[in-house]
Amino acid sequence: MDQERKSFDSCIHKLVSWRRKKRIFIIMLLVFLMIAIFGVQFYHIKQKGHLSPELSQKEDDTFMQSIKVKFIEAAKLNSQEHLRKNNRLINIKDIEKLKKIDQPSHTEKNVEAFETNQQLGIPRVLTIFRNPYIPKHRIVHFDLKGAPPTIIYLKKIMSLIKNVGATGILLEYEDMFPYTGILAPIAAKNAYTFDQVIEILQYAQELQLEVIPLIQTFGHMEFALKHRIFSGSREVPGSPQALCPNRNSSLDLIRELVNQILHVHSNIHYLHIGCDEVFEMGECEICRTEIRENLFLKHVHNVVNIVRASNSKIKVIIWDDMLRHIAVQNLQAANIGDQVEPMVWVYAEDIYRFVQPPIWEKYTNVFNTAWTASAFKGAFGEAMYIPNARRHLENNLRWLEVMATQSDSFKQGLRGIVLTGWQRYDHFAILCELLPAAVPSLILNLLATTNGYFNATFKDQFLNSLSCPYPNERKPRPFLNLEGDPNMWEKLARCMFPGHAFFRLMYRLHNLEQEARDYVDSTTRQKGWLTAYNVKYNYSLPLRVDELTQDLPRVYHGLVSLARNAAESLKDIVDNYTISEWIEQRVYPYMIELENIQNASIALKKVKFWPARPLPIFKDLQKHGIAIG
Ligand SMILES: *[C@@H]1O[C@H](CO)[C@@H](O)[C@H](O)[C@H]1NC(C)=O
Ligand SMILES: *[C@@H]1O[C@H](CO)[C@@H](O)[C@H](O)[C@H]1NC(C)=O
Ligand SMILES: *[C@@H]1O[C@H](CO)[C@@H](O)[C@H](O)[C@H]1NC(C)=O
Ligand SMILES: *[C@@H]1O[C@H](CO)[C@@H](O)[C@H](O)[C@H]1NC(C)=O
Ligand SMILES: *[C@@H]1O[C@H](CO)[C@@H](O)[C@H](O)[C@H]1NC(C)=O
């Protein structure tokens, strides 16, 4: 009795002290908010005071440097753990804020919704609970670079995205357009034919999807500049990355590219001219004397003139990254606001980290409107094979939040969002996630951007769009578990959407890759009888070698069957070149490693008599200044 009383008292005491702590916590939160708001204001003022009309050489160098820094930061940001940790912190604060800000009657409902979303692993983003912002345009990016989906498959995906709210497609042909005449070498040998392009465009028209073609015209010109006949237009002789903007041949090349694309796309409203990541600028002997910012702005102007000469009504879009560090006066002096609409791209979760409020303010002063770009695949690692849908969903939801805030600052609001789906990080990079592996992520993110939020309301639409069997359970379970199953393998294992077999195969790849890696590492590094040293000197114990190679055939045959199934499941989705490339990059390296171990083990077991120790002194050490013996 007494004991119970005591523990009851201690409970009350804890409760009271917890309430007190909570009050202190809320006060601290308010103070923190005030400091944060003050800090942002101060930052604005400081930035404004800092602007100078003339760009010095030092600032010019800073400009290029900041572009490079951006990519290092992006790489760092990919550290998922770091992000997760930050998110948790923010989310707890969000809930507290919600409790403070919202009407009492709403609070409970919102906290409840928060909890439901938490069950599904949906990233928590504040604005979902106020006015959902719905971008007017929801455009899906098809990156065709060197691995074209079949027309049949592309059409299936087009009708799928139309049904969940897409308003258009951004077509990045790169080397997949049937260029002719002087440009014929640019077209890949497996490029689409004219008839195929027309088929895509007609189908888009049938579905009333806006088509925006994308042609790179400054950086990322590898697909053209890699060829000898266009190498004269390179900024740096040995590098095909960027075009030299000051050569007549460069503008001739752009004119031809633009005209051939416009000839086929006669009714378009928008043309995207790329202009992102111009890593090499102001380096050749003609350009060296000019300030890089001016080089950039002048070239954009020239390309816009080329487009307008062909069709004066087309609105021209560029990626925004090169504009982020150009001073507002210079942008205004160049009149860039009358020439292009920027497409602001950030694929990581934290949008403001890459495009800070002062940059947004600059854009609103220079442009009447802008586009934004999120991602549904191809953004979190160039060697990935399945997108992390949770991270992409957070990126898209945070974009909605940013768009809701920024839209009103532009005279004409924001035009819309493009959900990018990168196929390679550049022309020379290996394939990242293939389209069929990313269809679930695409549908999830498209539903979110079409409705302004994502929660359990869209369960049926989500599962139906992906042709999932309707869960027939007595006790309904969450239909998503993005926290524990961010690739959605587990939850969508029985769905029948176009490409589902390949999507499912990625789970097998994930497991087999791990198994093969572990096996190779264990056999050739952790264990003591099949290392490079044993193999080199033909010196091992056959009994141990037998033991170490026992599992090898099983892992090896698993890989061979995976490769075979990959080929089957990609049939009619991509062409044979792409199937071959994917298997050679993804699966074959493990097969070769295992074969090497197998062959080494055979050689080691052939030896019947062994030399006396010591084994010979390692002469190669002398190359490194280590003289022994
Ligand atoms: C480009 O062509 C113009 C007119 O033909 C010529 O005056 C100019 O020197 C050329 N520029 C270069 C860099 O070759
Ligand atoms: C989903 O969010 C919307 C908008 O906040 C809300 O009206 C709706 O009740 C939510 N649905 C569920 C199932 O949580
Ligand atoms: C791709 O390879 C398969 C299997 O060899 C073959 O049947 C098919 O005709 C090839 N497709 C094309 C377009 O060459
Ligand atoms: C292993 O040995 C076989 C038979 O000699 C040979 O065909 C194969 O190319 C070898 N594998 C590797 C990876 O060297
Ligand atoms: C190891 O010994 C076997 C049998 O004598 C021989 O066939 C093989 O070439 C040797 N391998 C090396 C790397 O010396």
CSV table of N, CA and C in Angstrom, one decimal, residues 520-540 545 548 597 600-601 604:
chain,number,residue,atom,x,y,z
A,520,VAL,N,33.2,-12.6,-51.9
A,520,VAL,CA,34.6,-12.2,-52.5
A,520,VAL,C,35.4,-11.7,-51.4
A,521,ASP,N,34.9,-10.8,-50.6
A,521,ASP,CA,35.7,-10.2,-49.5
A,521,ASP,C,36.2,-11.2,-48.5
A,522,SER,N,35.2,-12.0,-48.1
A,522,SER,CA,35.6,-13.0,-47.1
A,522,SER,C,36.6,-14.0,-47.7
A,523,THR,N,36.4,-14.5,-48.9
A,523,THR,CA,37.3,-15.5,-49.5
A,523,THR,C,38.7,-14.9,-49.8
A,524,THR,N,38.8,-13.7,-50.3
A,524,THR,CA,40.1,-13.2,-50.7
A,524,THR,C,40.7,-12.3,-49.8
A,525,ARG,N,40.0,-11.9,-48.7
A,525,ARG,CA,40.6,-10.9,-47.8
A,525,ARG,C,40.6,-11.4,-46.3
A,526,GLN,N,39.4,-11.9,-45.9
A,526,GLN,CA,39.3,-12.2,-44.5
A,526,GLN,C,39.9,-13.6,-44.2
A,527,LYS,N,39.8,-14.5,-45.1
A,527,LYS,CA,40.3,-15.8,-44.9
A,527,LYS,C,41.7,-15.9,-45.4
A,528,GLY,N,42.5,-16.9,-44.9
A,528,GLY,CA,43.9,-16.9,-45.1
A,528,GLY,C,44.5,-17.9,-46.2
A,529,TRP,N,43.6,-18.4,-47.1
A,529,TRP,CA,44.1,-19.4,-48.0
A,529,TRP,C,43.9,-19.2,-49.5
A,530,LEU,N,43.1,-18.1,-49.7
A,530,LEU,CA,42.8,-17.7,-51.1
A,530,LEU,C,43.1,-16.3,-51.4
A,531,THR,N,44.0,-15.7,-50.7
A,531,THR,CA,44.3,-14.3,-50.9
A,531,THR,C,45.2,-14.2,-52.2
A,532,ALA,N,45.4,-12.9,-52.6
A,532,ALA,CA,46.3,-12.7,-53.8
A,532,ALA,C,47.7,-13.3,-53.6
A,533,TYR,N,48.1,-13.3,-52.3
A,533,TYR,CA,49.4,-13.8,-52.0
A,533,TYR,C,49.5,-15.3,-52.2
A,534,ASN,N,48.4,-16.0,-51.7
A,534,ASN,CA,48.4,-17.4,-51.9
A,534,ASN,C,48.4,-17.8,-53.4
A,535,VAL,N,47.6,-17.0,-54.2
A,535,VAL,CA,47.5,-17.3,-55.6
A,535,VAL,C,48.8,-17.0,-56.3
A,536,LYS,N,49.4,-15.9,-56.0
A,536,LYS,CA,50.6,-15.5,-56.6
A,536,LYS,C,51.7,-16.6,-56.5
A,537,TYR,N,51.9,-17.1,-55.3
A,537,TYR,CA,53.0,-18.0,-55.0
A,537,TYR,C,52.5,-19.5,-55.1
A,538,ASN,N,51.2,-19.7,-55.5
A,538,ASN,CA,50.7,-21.1,-55.6
A,538,ASN,C,51.0,-21.8,-54.3
A,539,TYR,N,50.5,-21.3,-53.3
A,539,TYR,CA,50.9,-21.8,-52.0
A,539,TYR,C,49.7,-21.8,-51.0
A,540,SER,N,49.1,-22.9,-51.0
A,540,SER,CA,47.9,-22.9,-50.1
A,540,SER,C,47.6,-24.4,-49.7
A,545,VAL,N,41.2,-24.7,-49.5
A,545,VAL,CA,40.7,-24.1,-50.7
A,545,VAL,C,39.3,-24.8,-51.1
A,548,LEU,N,36.7,-23.2,-48.9
A,548,LEU,CA,36.4,-21.9,-49.3
A,548,LEU,C,35.6,-21.7,-50.5
A,597,ILE,N,38.2,-16.4,-58.9
A,597,ILE,CA,38.4,-17.2,-57.6
A,597,ILE,C,38.4,-18.7,-58.0
A,600,ALA,N,41.6,-19.7,-59.8
A,600,ALA,CA,42.7,-19.7,-58.9
A,600,ALA,C,42.6,-20.9,-58.0
A,601,SER,N,41.5,-21.3,-57.6
A,601,SER,CA,41.4,-22.4,-56.7
A,601,SER,C,41.8,-23.7,-57.4
A,604,LEU,N,45.5,-23.7,-57.6
A,604,LEU,CA,46.1,-24.0,-56.3
A,604,LEU,C,46.0,-25.5,-55.9
